[in-house]
PDB file of C-alpha atoms in Angstrom:
ATOM      1  CA  UNK F  24     -59.799 -76.654 -69.573  1.00  0.00           C
ATOM      2  CA  UNK F  25     -60.470 -79.248 -72.280  1.00  0.00           C
ATOM      3  CA  UNK F  26     -60.337 -82.046 -69.692  1.00  0.00           C
ATOM      4  CA  UNK F  27     -62.757 -80.181 -67.449  1.00  0.00           C
ATOM      5  CA  UNK F  28     -65.107 -79.611 -70.381  1.00  0.00           C
ATOM      6  CA  UNK F  29     -65.048 -83.331 -71.104  1.00  0.00           C
ATOM      7  CA  UNK F  30     -66.021 -84.130 -67.523  1.00  0.00           C
ATOM      8  CA  UNK F  31     -68.729 -81.478 -67.663  1.00  0.00           C
ATOM      9  CA  UNK F  32     -70.046 -83.004 -70.877  1.00  0.00           C
ATOM     10  CA  UNK F  33     -70.383 -86.419 -69.283  1.00  0.00           C
ATOM     11  CA  UNK F  34     -72.051 -84.926 -66.212  1.00  0.00           C
ATOM     12  CA  UNK F  35     -74.468 -82.941 -68.372  1.00  0.00           C
ATOM     13  CA  UNK F  36     -75.408 -86.020 -70.348  1.00  0.00           C
ATOM     14  CA  UNK F  37     -76.406 -87.909 -67.221  1.00  0.00           C
ATOM     15  CA  UNK F  38     -79.368 -85.571 -66.617  1.00  0.00           C
ATOM     16  CA  UNK F  39     -81.233 -86.804 -69.663  1.00  0.00           C
ATOM     17  CA  UNK F  40     -80.079 -90.388 -69.249  1.00  0.00           C
ATOM     18  CA  UNK F  41     -81.296 -90.453 -65.655  1.00  0.00           C
ATOM     19  CA  UNK F  42     -84.816 -89.295 -66.473  1.00  0.00           C
ATOM     20  CA  UNK F  43     -85.087 -91.913 -69.237  1.00  0.00           C
ATOM     21  CA  UNK F  44     -83.851 -94.590 -66.848  1.00  0.00           C
ATOM     22  CA  UNK F  45     -86.269 -93.406 -64.158  1.00  0.00           C
ATOM     23  CA  UNK F  46     -89.218 -94.020 -66.501  1.00  0.00           C
ATOM     24  CA  UNK F  47     -88.003 -97.615 -66.851  1.00  0.00           C
ATOM     25  CA  UNK F  48     -88.003 -98.124 -63.098  1.00  0.00           C
ATOM     26  CA  UNK F  49     -91.544 -97.030 -62.200  1.00  0.00           C
ATOM     27  CA  UNK F  50     -95.074 -97.882 -63.414  1.00  0.00           C
ATOM     28  CA  UNK F  51     -96.721 -95.537 -65.908  1.00  0.00           C
ATOM     29  CA  UNK F  52     -99.006 -94.153 -63.193  1.00  0.00           C
ATOM     30  CA  UNK F  53     -95.949 -92.559 -61.559  1.00  0.00           C
ATOM     31  CA  UNK F  54     -94.468 -90.993 -64.699  1.00  0.00           C
ATOM     32  CA  UNK F  55     -95.490 -87.449 -63.772  1.00  0.00           C
ATOM     33  CA  UNK F  56     -94.096 -87.770 -60.255  1.00  0.00           C
ATOM     34  CA  UNK F  57     -90.786 -89.220 -61.386  1.00  0.00           C
ATOM     35  CA  UNK F  58     -90.485 -86.545 -64.065  1.00  0.00           C
ATOM     36  CA  UNK F  59     -90.948 -83.812 -61.451  1.00  0.00           C
ATOM     37  CA  UNK F  60     -88.553 -85.571 -59.063  1.00  0.00           C
ATOM     38  CA  UNK F  61     -85.725 -85.781 -61.594  1.00  0.00           C
ATOM     39  CA  UNK F  62     -86.090 -82.160 -62.734  1.00  0.00           C
ATOM     40  CA  UNK F  63     -86.221 -80.975 -59.119  1.00  0.00           C
ATOM     41  CA  UNK F  64     -83.190 -83.062 -58.156  1.00  0.00           C
ATOM     42  CA  UNK F  65     -81.166 -81.551 -60.963  1.00  0.00           C
ATOM     43  CA  UNK F  66     -82.002 -77.976 -60.029  1.00  0.00           C
ATOM     44  CA  UNK F  67     -81.821 -78.525 -56.296  1.00  0.00           C
ATOM     45  CA  UNK F  68     -78.204 -79.458 -56.963  1.00  0.00           C
ATOM     46  CA  UNK F  69     -77.750 -76.260 -58.946  1.00  0.00           C
ATOM     47  CA  UNK F  70     -79.276 -74.275 -56.095  1.00  0.00           C
ATOM     48  CA  UNK F  71     -76.874 -75.842 -53.608  1.00  0.00           C
ATOM     49  CA  UNK F  72     -73.936 -75.222 -55.911  1.00  0.00           C
ATOM     50  CA  UNK F  73     -74.890 -71.568 -56.357  1.00  0.00           C
ATOM     51  CA  UNK F  74     -75.037 -71.119 -52.602  1.00  0.00           C
ATOM     52  CA  UNK F  75     -71.638 -72.717 -52.060  1.00  0.00           C
ATOM     53  CA  UNK F  76     -70.131 -70.658 -54.871  1.00  0.00           C
ATOM     54  CA  UNK F  77     -71.475 -67.417 -53.399  1.00  0.00           C
ATOM     55  CA  UNK F  78     -70.024 -68.250 -49.966  1.00  0.00           C
ATOM     56  CA  UNK F  79     -66.638 -69.052 -51.526  1.00  0.00           C
ATOM     57  CA  UNK F  80     -66.675 -65.833 -53.553  1.00  0.00           C
ATOM     58  CA  UNK F  81     -67.573 -63.747 -50.478  1.00  0.00           C
ATOM     59  CA  UNK F  82     -64.860 -65.270 -48.301  1.00  0.00           C
ATOM     60  CA  UNK F  83     -62.104 -65.336 -50.908  1.00  0.00           C
ATOM     61  CA  UNK F  84     -62.920 -62.800 -53.645  1.00  0.00           C
ATOM     62  CA  UNK F  85     -59.334 -62.961 -54.914  1.00  0.00           C
ATOM     63  CA  UNK F  86     -59.401 -66.747 -55.420  1.00  0.00           C
ATOM     64  CA  UNK F  87     -62.156 -67.232 -57.953  1.00  0.00           C
ATOM     65  CA  UNK F  88     -60.135 -69.969 -59.633  1.00  0.00           C
ATOM     66  CA  UNK F  89     -61.224 -72.144 -56.703  1.00  0.00           C
ATOM     67  CA  UNK F  90     -64.753 -72.033 -58.137  1.00  0.00           C
ATOM     68  CA  UNK F  91     -63.434 -73.684 -61.285  1.00  0.00           C
ATOM     69  CA  UNK F  92     -61.934 -76.585 -59.378  1.00  0.00           C
ATOM     70  CA  UNK F  93     -64.991 -76.917 -57.135  1.00  0.00           C
ATOM     71  CA  UNK F  94     -67.223 -77.140 -60.203  1.00  0.00           C
ATOM     72  CA  UNK F  95     -64.912 -79.710 -61.741  1.00  0.00           C
ATOM     73  CA  UNK F  96     -65.004 -81.800 -58.572  1.00  0.00           C
ATOM     74  CA  UNK F  97     -68.802 -81.716 -58.438  1.00  0.00           C
ATOM     75  CA  UNK F  98     -69.232 -82.773 -62.059  1.00  0.00           C
ATOM     76  CA  UNK F  99     -66.708 -85.567 -61.536  1.00  0.00           C
ATOM     77  CA  UNK F 100     -68.667 -86.800 -58.525  1.00  0.00           C
ATOM     78  CA  UNK F 101     -71.831 -86.692 -60.635  1.00  0.00           C
ATOM     79  CA  UNK F 102     -70.262 -88.883 -63.291  1.00  0.00           C
ATOM     80  CA  UNK F 103     -69.106 -91.339 -60.624  1.00  0.00           C
ATOM     81  CA  UNK F 104     -72.559 -91.553 -59.072  1.00  0.00           C
ATOM     82  CA  UNK F 105     -74.112 -92.185 -62.461  1.00  0.00           C
ATOM     83  CA  UNK F 106     -71.718 -95.011 -63.258  1.00  0.00           C
ATOM     84  CA  UNK F 107     -72.598 -96.622 -59.903  1.00  0.00           C
ATOM     85  CA  UNK F 108     -76.314 -96.797 -60.746  1.00  0.00           C
ATOM     86  CA  UNK F 109     -77.963-100.185 -60.892  1.00  0.00           C
ATOM     87  CA  UNK F 110     -80.356-100.677 -63.783  1.00  0.00           C
ATOM     88  CA  UNK F 111     -83.346-102.721 -62.596  1.00  0.00           C
ATOM     89  CA  UNK F 112     -86.269-101.826 -64.883  1.00  0.00           C
ATOM     90  CA  UNK F 113     -89.829-102.791 -64.015  1.00  0.00           C
ATOM     91  CA  UNK F 114     -90.460-103.842 -67.623  1.00  0.00           C
ATOM     92  CA  UNK F 115     -88.218-105.586 -70.169  1.00  0.00           C
ATOM     93  CA  UNK F 116     -85.833-103.212 -71.896  1.00  0.00           C
ATOM     94  CA  UNK F 117     -86.162-103.081 -75.690  1.00  0.00           C
ATOM     95  CA  UNK F 118     -83.400-104.112 -78.039  1.00  0.00           C
ATOM     96  CA  UNK F 119     -80.916-101.254 -78.285  1.00  0.00           C
ATOM     97  CA  UNK F 120     -80.730 -99.267 -81.506  1.00  0.00           C
ATOM     98  CA  UNK F 121     -77.135-100.381 -81.892  1.00  0.00           C
ATOM     99  CA  UNK F 122     -78.267-104.002 -82.000  1.00  0.00           C
ATOM    100  CA  UNK F 123     -81.025-103.137 -84.463  1.00  0.00           C
ATOM    101  CA  UNK F 124     -78.514-101.305 -86.646  1.00  0.00           C
ATOM    102  CA  UNK F 125     -76.031-104.176 -86.625  1.00  0.00           C
ATOM    103  CA  UNK F 126     -78.581-106.925 -87.245  1.00  0.00           C
ATOM    104  CA  UNK F 127     -81.230-105.256 -89.412  1.00  0.00           C
ATOM    105  CA  UNK F 128     -79.470-102.291 -90.994  1.00  0.00           C
ATOM    106  CA  UNK F 129     -80.095 -98.562 -91.392  1.00  0.00           C
ATOM    107  CA  UNK F 130     -83.586 -98.776 -92.862  1.00  0.00           C
ATOM    108  CA  UNK F 131     -84.956-100.718 -89.891  1.00  0.00           C
ATOM    109  CA  UNK F 132     -83.210 -98.380 -87.436  1.00  0.00           C
ATOM    110  CA  UNK F 133     -84.604 -95.262 -89.101  1.00  0.00           C
ATOM    111  CA  UNK F 134     -88.082 -96.803 -89.348  1.00  0.00           C
ATOM    112  CA  UNK F 135     -88.027 -97.712 -85.664  1.00  0.00           C
ATOM    113  CA  UNK F 136     -86.892 -94.197 -84.708  1.00  0.00           C
ATOM    114  CA  UNK F 137     -89.577 -92.584 -86.862  1.00  0.00           C
ATOM    115  CA  UNK F 138     -92.199 -94.756 -85.190  1.00  0.00           C
ATOM    116  CA  UNK F 139     -91.339 -93.138 -81.857  1.00  0.00           C
ATOM    117  CA  UNK F 140     -92.473 -89.795 -83.296  1.00  0.00           C
ATOM    118  CA  UNK F 141     -95.813 -90.893 -84.768  1.00  0.00           C
ATOM    119  CA  UNK F 142     -97.790 -89.663 -81.748  1.00  0.00           C
ATOM    120  CA  UNK F 143     -99.122 -86.108 -82.001  1.00  0.00           C
ATOM    121  CA  UNK F 144     -98.138 -85.539 -78.375  1.00  0.00           C
ATOM    122  CA  UNK F 145     -94.510 -86.498 -79.049  1.00  0.00           C
ATOM    123  CA  UNK F 146     -94.431 -84.243 -82.119  1.00  0.00           C
ATOM    124  CA  UNK F 147     -95.852 -81.295 -80.209  1.00  0.00           C
ATOM    125  CA  UNK F 148     -93.422 -81.595 -77.316  1.00  0.00           C
ATOM    126  CA  UNK F 149     -90.530 -82.107 -79.743  1.00  0.00           C
ATOM    127  CA  UNK F 150     -91.393 -78.751 -81.284  1.00  0.00           C
ATOM    128  CA  UNK F 151     -91.371 -77.217 -77.797  1.00  0.00           C
ATOM    129  CA  UNK F 152     -87.963 -78.801 -77.123  1.00  0.00           C
ATOM    130  CA  UNK F 153     -86.681 -77.176 -80.307  1.00  0.00           C
ATOM    131  CA  UNK F 154     -88.082 -73.699 -79.665  1.00  0.00           C
ATOM    132  CA  UNK F 155     -89.023 -73.334 -76.000  1.00  0.00           C
ATOM    133  CA  UNK F 156     -86.306 -75.301 -74.232  1.00  0.00           C
ATOM    134  CA  UNK F 157     -83.586 -73.988 -76.537  1.00  0.00           C
ATOM    135  CA  UNK F 158     -84.714 -70.440 -75.703  1.00  0.00           C
ATOM    136  CA  UNK F 159     -84.402 -71.307 -72.040  1.00  0.00           C
ATOM    137  CA  UNK F 160     -80.906 -72.653 -72.665  1.00  0.00           C
ATOM    138  CA  UNK F 161     -79.857 -69.385 -74.280  1.00  0.00           C
ATOM    139  CA  UNK F 162     -81.112 -67.278 -71.396  1.00  0.00           C
ATOM    140  CA  UNK F 163     -79.364 -69.499 -68.846  1.00  0.00           C
ATOM    141  CA  UNK F 164     -76.107 -68.557 -70.563  1.00  0.00           C
ATOM    142  CA  UNK F 165     -77.056 -64.880 -70.695  1.00  0.00           C
ATOM    143  CA  UNK F 166     -79.000 -63.866 -67.595  1.00  0.00           C
ATOM    144  CA  UNK F 167     -75.924 -63.401 -65.395  1.00  0.00           C
ATOM    145  CA  UNK F 168     -74.568 -60.966 -67.976  1.00  0.00           C
ATOM    146  CA  UNK F 169     -77.851 -59.087 -67.667  1.00  0.00           C
ATOM    147  CA  UNK F 170     -77.458 -58.987 -63.888  1.00  0.00           C
ATOM    148  CA  UNK F 171     -73.871 -57.757 -64.170  1.00  0.00           C
ATOM    149  CA  UNK F 172     -74.891 -55.034 -66.621  1.00  0.00           C
ATOM    150  CA  UNK F 173     -77.677 -53.862 -64.306  1.00  0.00           C
ATOM    151  CA  UNK F 174     -75.469 -53.935 -61.191  1.00  0.00           C
ATOM    152  CA  UNK F 175     -71.716 -54.732 -61.517  1.00  0.00           C
ATOM    153  CA  UNK F 176     -71.596 -55.408 -57.757  1.00  0.00           C
ATOM    154  CA  UNK F 177     -74.486 -57.868 -57.737  1.00  0.00           C
ATOM    155  CA  UNK F 178     -74.023 -61.178 -55.942  1.00  0.00           C
ATOM    156  CA  UNK F 179     -74.561 -63.492 -58.887  1.00  0.00           C
ATOM    157  CA  UNK F 180     -74.646 -66.617 -56.725  1.00  0.00           C
ATOM    158  CA  UNK F 181     -77.504 -65.215 -54.640  1.00  0.00           C
ATOM    159  CA  UNK F 182     -79.392 -64.237 -57.794  1.00  0.00           C
ATOM    160  CA  UNK F 183     -78.854 -67.722 -59.216  1.00  0.00           C
ATOM    161  CA  UNK F 184     -80.357 -69.168 -56.024  1.00  0.00           C
ATOM    162  CA  UNK F 185     -83.460 -67.060 -56.619  1.00  0.00           C
ATOM    163  CA  UNK F 186     -83.685 -68.336 -60.183  1.00  0.00           C
ATOM    164  CA  UNK F 187     -83.420 -71.934 -59.027  1.00  0.00           C
ATOM    165  CA  UNK F 188     -86.082 -71.440 -56.349  1.00  0.00           C
ATOM    166  CA  UNK F 189     -88.543 -70.194 -58.976  1.00  0.00           C
ATOM    167  CA  UNK F 190     -87.525 -73.084 -61.219  1.00  0.00           C
ATOM    168  CA  UNK F 191     -88.251 -75.598 -58.456  1.00  0.00           C
ATOM    169  CA  UNK F 192     -91.632 -73.994 -57.819  1.00  0.00           C
ATOM    170  CA  UNK F 193     -92.438 -74.301 -61.516  1.00  0.00           C
ATOM    171  CA  UNK F 194     -91.399 -77.951 -61.660  1.00  0.00           C
ATOM    172  CA  UNK F 195     -93.326 -78.853 -58.513  1.00  0.00           C
ATOM    173  CA  UNK F 196     -96.416 -77.168 -59.967  1.00  0.00           C
ATOM    174  CA  UNK F 197     -96.446 -79.888 -62.627  1.00  0.00           C
ATOM    175  CA  UNK F 198     -97.636 -82.331 -59.962  1.00  0.00           C
ATOM    176  CA  UNK F 199    -100.910 -80.455 -59.635  1.00  0.00           C
ATOM    177  CA  UNK F 200    -101.375 -80.118 -63.398  1.00  0.00           C
ATOM    178  CA  UNK F 201    -100.594 -83.707 -64.361  1.00  0.00           C
ATOM    179  CA  UNK F 202    -104.013 -84.385 -65.943  1.00  0.00           C
ATOM    180  CA  UNK F 203    -103.506 -81.677 -68.561  1.00  0.00           C
ATOM    181  CA  UNK F 204    -100.761 -83.624 -70.341  1.00  0.00           C
ATOM    182  CA  UNK F 205    -102.759 -86.822 -70.865  1.00  0.00           C
ATOM    183  CA  UNK F 206    -104.094 -85.824 -74.287  1.00  0.00           C
ATOM    184  CA  UNK F 207    -102.422 -84.004 -77.152  1.00  0.00           C
ATOM    185  CA  UNK F 208    -104.948 -81.129 -77.152  1.00  0.00           C
ATOM    186  CA  UNK F 209    -104.185 -80.433 -73.520  1.00  0.00           C
ATOM    187  CA  UNK F 210    -100.494 -80.564 -74.336  1.00  0.00           C
ATOM    188  CA  UNK F 211    -101.007 -77.806 -76.887  1.00  0.00           C
ATOM    189  CA  UNK F 212    -102.603 -75.603 -74.219  1.00  0.00           C
ATOM    190  CA  UNK F 213     -99.691 -76.149 -71.828  1.00  0.00           C
ATOM    191  CA  UNK F 214     -97.111 -75.569 -74.572  1.00  0.00           C
ATOM    192  CA  UNK F 215     -98.727 -72.367 -75.830  1.00  0.00           C
ATOM    193  CA  UNK F 216     -99.294 -70.840 -72.390  1.00  0.00           C
ATOM    194  CA  UNK F 217     -95.807 -71.574 -71.072  1.00  0.00           C
ATOM    195  CA  UNK F 218     -94.213 -70.397 -74.327  1.00  0.00           C
ATOM    196  CA  UNK F 219     -96.114 -67.107 -74.163  1.00  0.00           C
ATOM    197  CA  UNK F 220     -95.077 -66.567 -70.548  1.00  0.00           C
ATOM    198  CA  UNK F 221     -91.441 -67.358 -71.345  1.00  0.00           C
ATOM    199  CA  UNK F 222     -91.347 -65.168 -74.437  1.00  0.00           C
ATOM    200  CA  UNK F 223     -92.984 -62.143 -72.819  1.00  0.00           C
ATOM    201  CA  UNK F 224     -90.839 -62.374 -69.682  1.00  0.00           C
ATOM    202  CA  UNK F 225     -87.575 -62.767 -71.583  1.00  0.00           C
ATOM    203  CA  UNK F 226     -88.489 -59.849 -73.838  1.00  0.00           C
ATOM    204  CA  UNK F 227     -89.270 -57.619 -70.850  1.00  0.00           C
ATOM    205  CA  UNK F 228     -86.043 -58.670 -69.130  1.00  0.00           C
ATOM    206  CA  UNK F 229     -84.055 -57.561 -72.174  1.00  0.00           C
ATOM    207  CA  UNK F 230     -85.832 -54.213 -72.531  1.00  0.00           C
ATOM    208  CA  UNK F 231     -85.725 -53.419 -68.797  1.00  0.00           C
ATOM    209  CA  UNK F 232     -82.075 -54.396 -68.352  1.00  0.00           C
ATOM    210  CA  UNK F 233     -81.231 -51.284 -66.291  1.00  0.00           C
ATOM    211  CA  UNK F 234     -83.284 -52.542 -63.318  1.00  0.00           C
ATOM    212  CA  UNK F 235     -81.782 -55.572 -61.608  1.00  0.00           C
ATOM    213  CA  UNK F 236     -85.130 -56.223 -59.919  1.00  0.00           C
ATOM    214  CA  UNK F 237     -86.970 -56.333 -63.251  1.00  0.00           C
ATOM    215  CA  UNK F 238     -84.284 -58.520 -64.819  1.00  0.00           C
ATOM    216  CA  UNK F 239     -84.359 -60.897 -61.870  1.00  0.00           C
ATOM    217  CA  UNK F 240     -88.142 -61.108 -61.625  1.00  0.00           C
ATOM    218  CA  UNK F 241     -88.836 -61.673 -65.320  1.00  0.00           C
ATOM    219  CA  UNK F 242     -86.040 -64.200 -65.748  1.00  0.00           C
ATOM    220  CA  UNK F 243     -87.155 -66.101 -62.644  1.00  0.00           C
ATOM    221  CA  UNK F 244     -90.781 -66.351 -63.783  1.00  0.00           C
ATOM    222  CA  UNK F 245     -89.706 -67.457 -67.257  1.00  0.00           C
ATOM    223  CA  UNK F 246     -87.385 -70.066 -65.785  1.00  0.00           C
ATOM    224  CA  UNK F 247     -90.185 -71.410 -63.600  1.00  0.00           C
ATOM    225  CA  UNK F 248     -92.457 -71.687 -66.633  1.00  0.00           C
ATOM    226  CA  UNK F 249     -89.725 -73.521 -68.559  1.00  0.00           C
ATOM    227  CA  UNK F 250     -89.185 -76.133 -65.845  1.00  0.00           C
ATOM    228  CA  UNK F 251     -92.951 -76.567 -65.437  1.00  0.00           C
ATOM    229  CA  UNK F 252     -93.208 -77.336 -69.154  1.00  0.00           C
ATOM    230  CA  UNK F 253     -90.138 -79.569 -69.080  1.00  0.00           C
ATOM    231  CA  UNK F 254     -91.528 -81.688 -66.241  1.00  0.00           C
ATOM    232  CA  UNK F 255     -94.905 -81.926 -67.965  1.00  0.00           C
ATOM    233  CA  UNK F 256     -93.420 -82.642 -71.380  1.00  0.00           C
ATOM    234  CA  UNK F 257     -91.065 -85.422 -70.324  1.00  0.00           C
ATOM    235  CA  UNK F 258     -93.903 -87.351 -68.690  1.00  0.00           C
ATOM    236  CA  UNK F 259     -96.259 -86.698 -71.605  1.00  0.00           C
ATOM    237  CA  UNK F 260     -93.707 -87.984 -74.123  1.00  0.00           C
ATOM    238  CA  UNK F 261     -92.984 -91.098 -72.043  1.00  0.00           C
ATOM    239  CA  UNK F 262     -96.703 -91.902 -71.823  1.00  0.00           C
ATOM    240  CA  UNK F 263     -97.314 -91.219 -75.517  1.00  0.00           C
ATOM    241  CA  UNK F 264     -94.516 -93.507 -76.709  1.00  0.00           C
ATOM    242  CA  UNK F 265     -96.538 -96.415 -75.356  1.00  0.00           C
ATOM    243  CA  UNK F 266     -95.258 -99.968 -75.308  1.00  0.00           C
ATOM    244  CA  UNK F 267     -91.839 -99.206 -76.824  1.00  0.00           C
ATOM    245  CA  UNK F 268     -89.968 -97.657 -73.877  1.00  0.00           C
ATOM    246  CA  UNK F 269     -87.145 -96.092 -75.853  1.00  0.00           C
ATOM    247  CA  UNK F 270     -87.589 -92.845 -73.957  1.00  0.00           C
ATOM    248  CA  UNK F 271     -83.860 -92.280 -74.101  1.00  0.00           C
ATOM    249  CA  UNK F 272     -83.795 -92.128 -77.886  1.00  0.00           C
ATOM    250  CA  UNK F 273     -86.442 -89.400 -78.085  1.00  0.00           C
ATOM    251  CA  UNK F 274     -84.887 -87.367 -75.279  1.00  0.00           C
ATOM    252  CA  UNK F 275     -81.430 -87.714 -76.862  1.00  0.00           C
ATOM    253  CA  UNK F 276     -82.583 -86.541 -80.285  1.00  0.00           C
ATOM    254  CA  UNK F 277     -84.661 -83.703 -78.844  1.00  0.00           C
ATOM    255  CA  UNK F 278     -81.846 -82.645 -76.534  1.00  0.00           C
ATOM    256  CA  UNK F 279     -79.319 -82.595 -79.355  1.00  0.00           C
ATOM    257  CA  UNK F 280     -81.553 -80.516 -81.633  1.00  0.00           C
ATOM    258  CA  UNK F 281     -82.384 -78.201 -78.721  1.00  0.00           C
ATOM    259  CA  UNK F 282     -78.725 -77.550 -77.870  1.00  0.00           C
ATOM    260  CA  UNK F 283     -77.595 -77.092 -81.449  1.00  0.00           C
ATOM    261  CA  UNK F 284     -80.415 -74.707 -82.345  1.00  0.00           C
ATOM    262  CA  UNK F 285     -79.638 -72.697 -79.225  1.00  0.00           C
ATOM    263  CA  UNK F 286     -75.913 -72.488 -79.929  1.00  0.00           C
ATOM    264  CA  UNK F 287     -76.642 -71.564 -83.553  1.00  0.00           C
ATOM    265  CA  UNK F 288     -78.750 -68.599 -82.394  1.00  0.00           C
ATOM    266  CA  UNK F 289     -76.020 -67.681 -79.921  1.00  0.00           C
ATOM    267  CA  UNK F 290     -73.368 -67.706 -82.655  1.00  0.00           C
ATOM    268  CA  UNK F 291     -75.380 -65.293 -84.792  1.00  0.00           C
ATOM    269  CA  UNK F 292     -74.844 -62.607 -82.146  1.00  0.00           C
ATOM    270  CA  UNK F 293     -71.577 -63.744 -80.527  1.00  0.00           C
ATOM    271  CA  UNK F 294     -69.388 -65.377 -83.224  1.00  0.00           C
ATOM    272  CA  UNK F 295     -66.641 -66.242 -80.739  1.00  0.00           C
ATOM    273  CA  UNK F 296     -69.087 -68.667 -79.117  1.00  0.00           C
ATOM    274  CA  UNK F 297     -68.719 -70.876 -82.196  1.00  0.00           C
ATOM    275  CA  UNK F 298     -65.547 -72.182 -80.556  1.00  0.00           C
ATOM    276  CA  UNK F 299     -67.867 -73.854 -78.040  1.00  0.00           C
ATOM    277  CA  UNK F 300     -69.618 -75.941 -80.682  1.00  0.00           C
ATOM    278  CA  UNK F 301     -67.308 -78.893 -80.121  1.00  0.00           C
ATOM    279  CA  UNK F 302     -68.074 -78.937 -76.415  1.00  0.00           C
ATOM    280  CA  UNK F 303     -71.794 -78.499 -77.038  1.00  0.00           C
ATOM    281  CA  UNK F 304     -71.771 -81.621 -79.197  1.00  0.00           C
ATOM    282  CA  UNK F 305     -69.918 -83.608 -76.576  1.00  0.00           C
ATOM    283  CA  UNK F 306     -72.604 -83.927 -73.879  1.00  0.00           C
ATOM    284  CA  UNK F 307     -75.320 -84.755 -76.344  1.00  0.00           C
ATOM    285  CA  UNK F 308     -73.147 -87.290 -78.131  1.00  0.00           C
ATOM    286  CA  UNK F 309     -72.732 -88.827 -74.691  1.00  0.00           C
ATOM    287  CA  UNK F 310     -76.498 -88.708 -74.332  1.00  0.00           C
ATOM    288  CA  UNK F 311     -77.044 -90.612 -77.548  1.00  0.00           C
ATOM    289  CA  UNK F 312     -74.373 -93.187 -76.811  1.00  0.00           C
ATOM    290  CA  UNK F 313     -75.555 -93.662 -73.258  1.00  0.00           C
ATOM    291  CA  UNK F 314     -79.180 -93.983 -74.295  1.00  0.00           C
ATOM    292  CA  UNK F 315     -78.600 -96.344 -77.177  1.00  0.00           C
ATOM    293  CA  UNK F 316     -76.208 -98.549 -75.288  1.00  0.00           C
ATOM    294  CA  UNK F 317     -77.921 -98.603 -71.918  1.00  0.00           C
ATOM    295  CA  UNK F 318     -81.626 -98.735 -72.783  1.00  0.00           C
TER     296      UNK F 318
END
């Protein structure tokens, strides 16, 4: 299990690394499109995996351990594909933070990192990463329990497909709303509206847990809103950083804080989940190392 978790950690880290790399490969005018494309690619894979898992569970309900090995194989393939990527940025890559640390010391490294967060847009979306995206992470680890409580015989793979479909719709909607993330005031509007939708829907899903239709509908809408905001926010942050394309550093820090705040909230209600803290750190440590070393 520990070996599988390590592979999963590496595979999870590639999601954030890939979107940072993608911003290096395209002109700024395509940031919104590439942001949507990377989010959609990630969740299209999840949709496909949910479908395959449901078929396997239907055909061999007594061999659920096969799902474990299938998941392990897929994450291993993901790691392999990532390592095979060719880095050909359209603009010169900045000096890595490791090089800055080794040549100029801690003070210069911290100052450079702080500079990435001087933009109001970056600060606003960082706050959303901390609160909004972490809330989405918690529900993604909880919604199947809600489904099982509402209907013990529910086909969880089919329900997960529905969630992913709504998520893809939300992410694709960011293409039509790209102009709203160009200025920090517009970012506030997007952040507030999506956060309200997510909060209300998650609250209703919890209080209407006896109806699988209500649980499914509210979770799906909230998930769509979360991916809409994620696709908008990633592009907005990349544009706001400006001429210093250390997108990876910001996404790594935000992702780490997001995951740790989410797991902390989880541990308050389910103390046994604290055993997962080591594995939660692993993917985001990989994120930081991959970002700092590669970009």
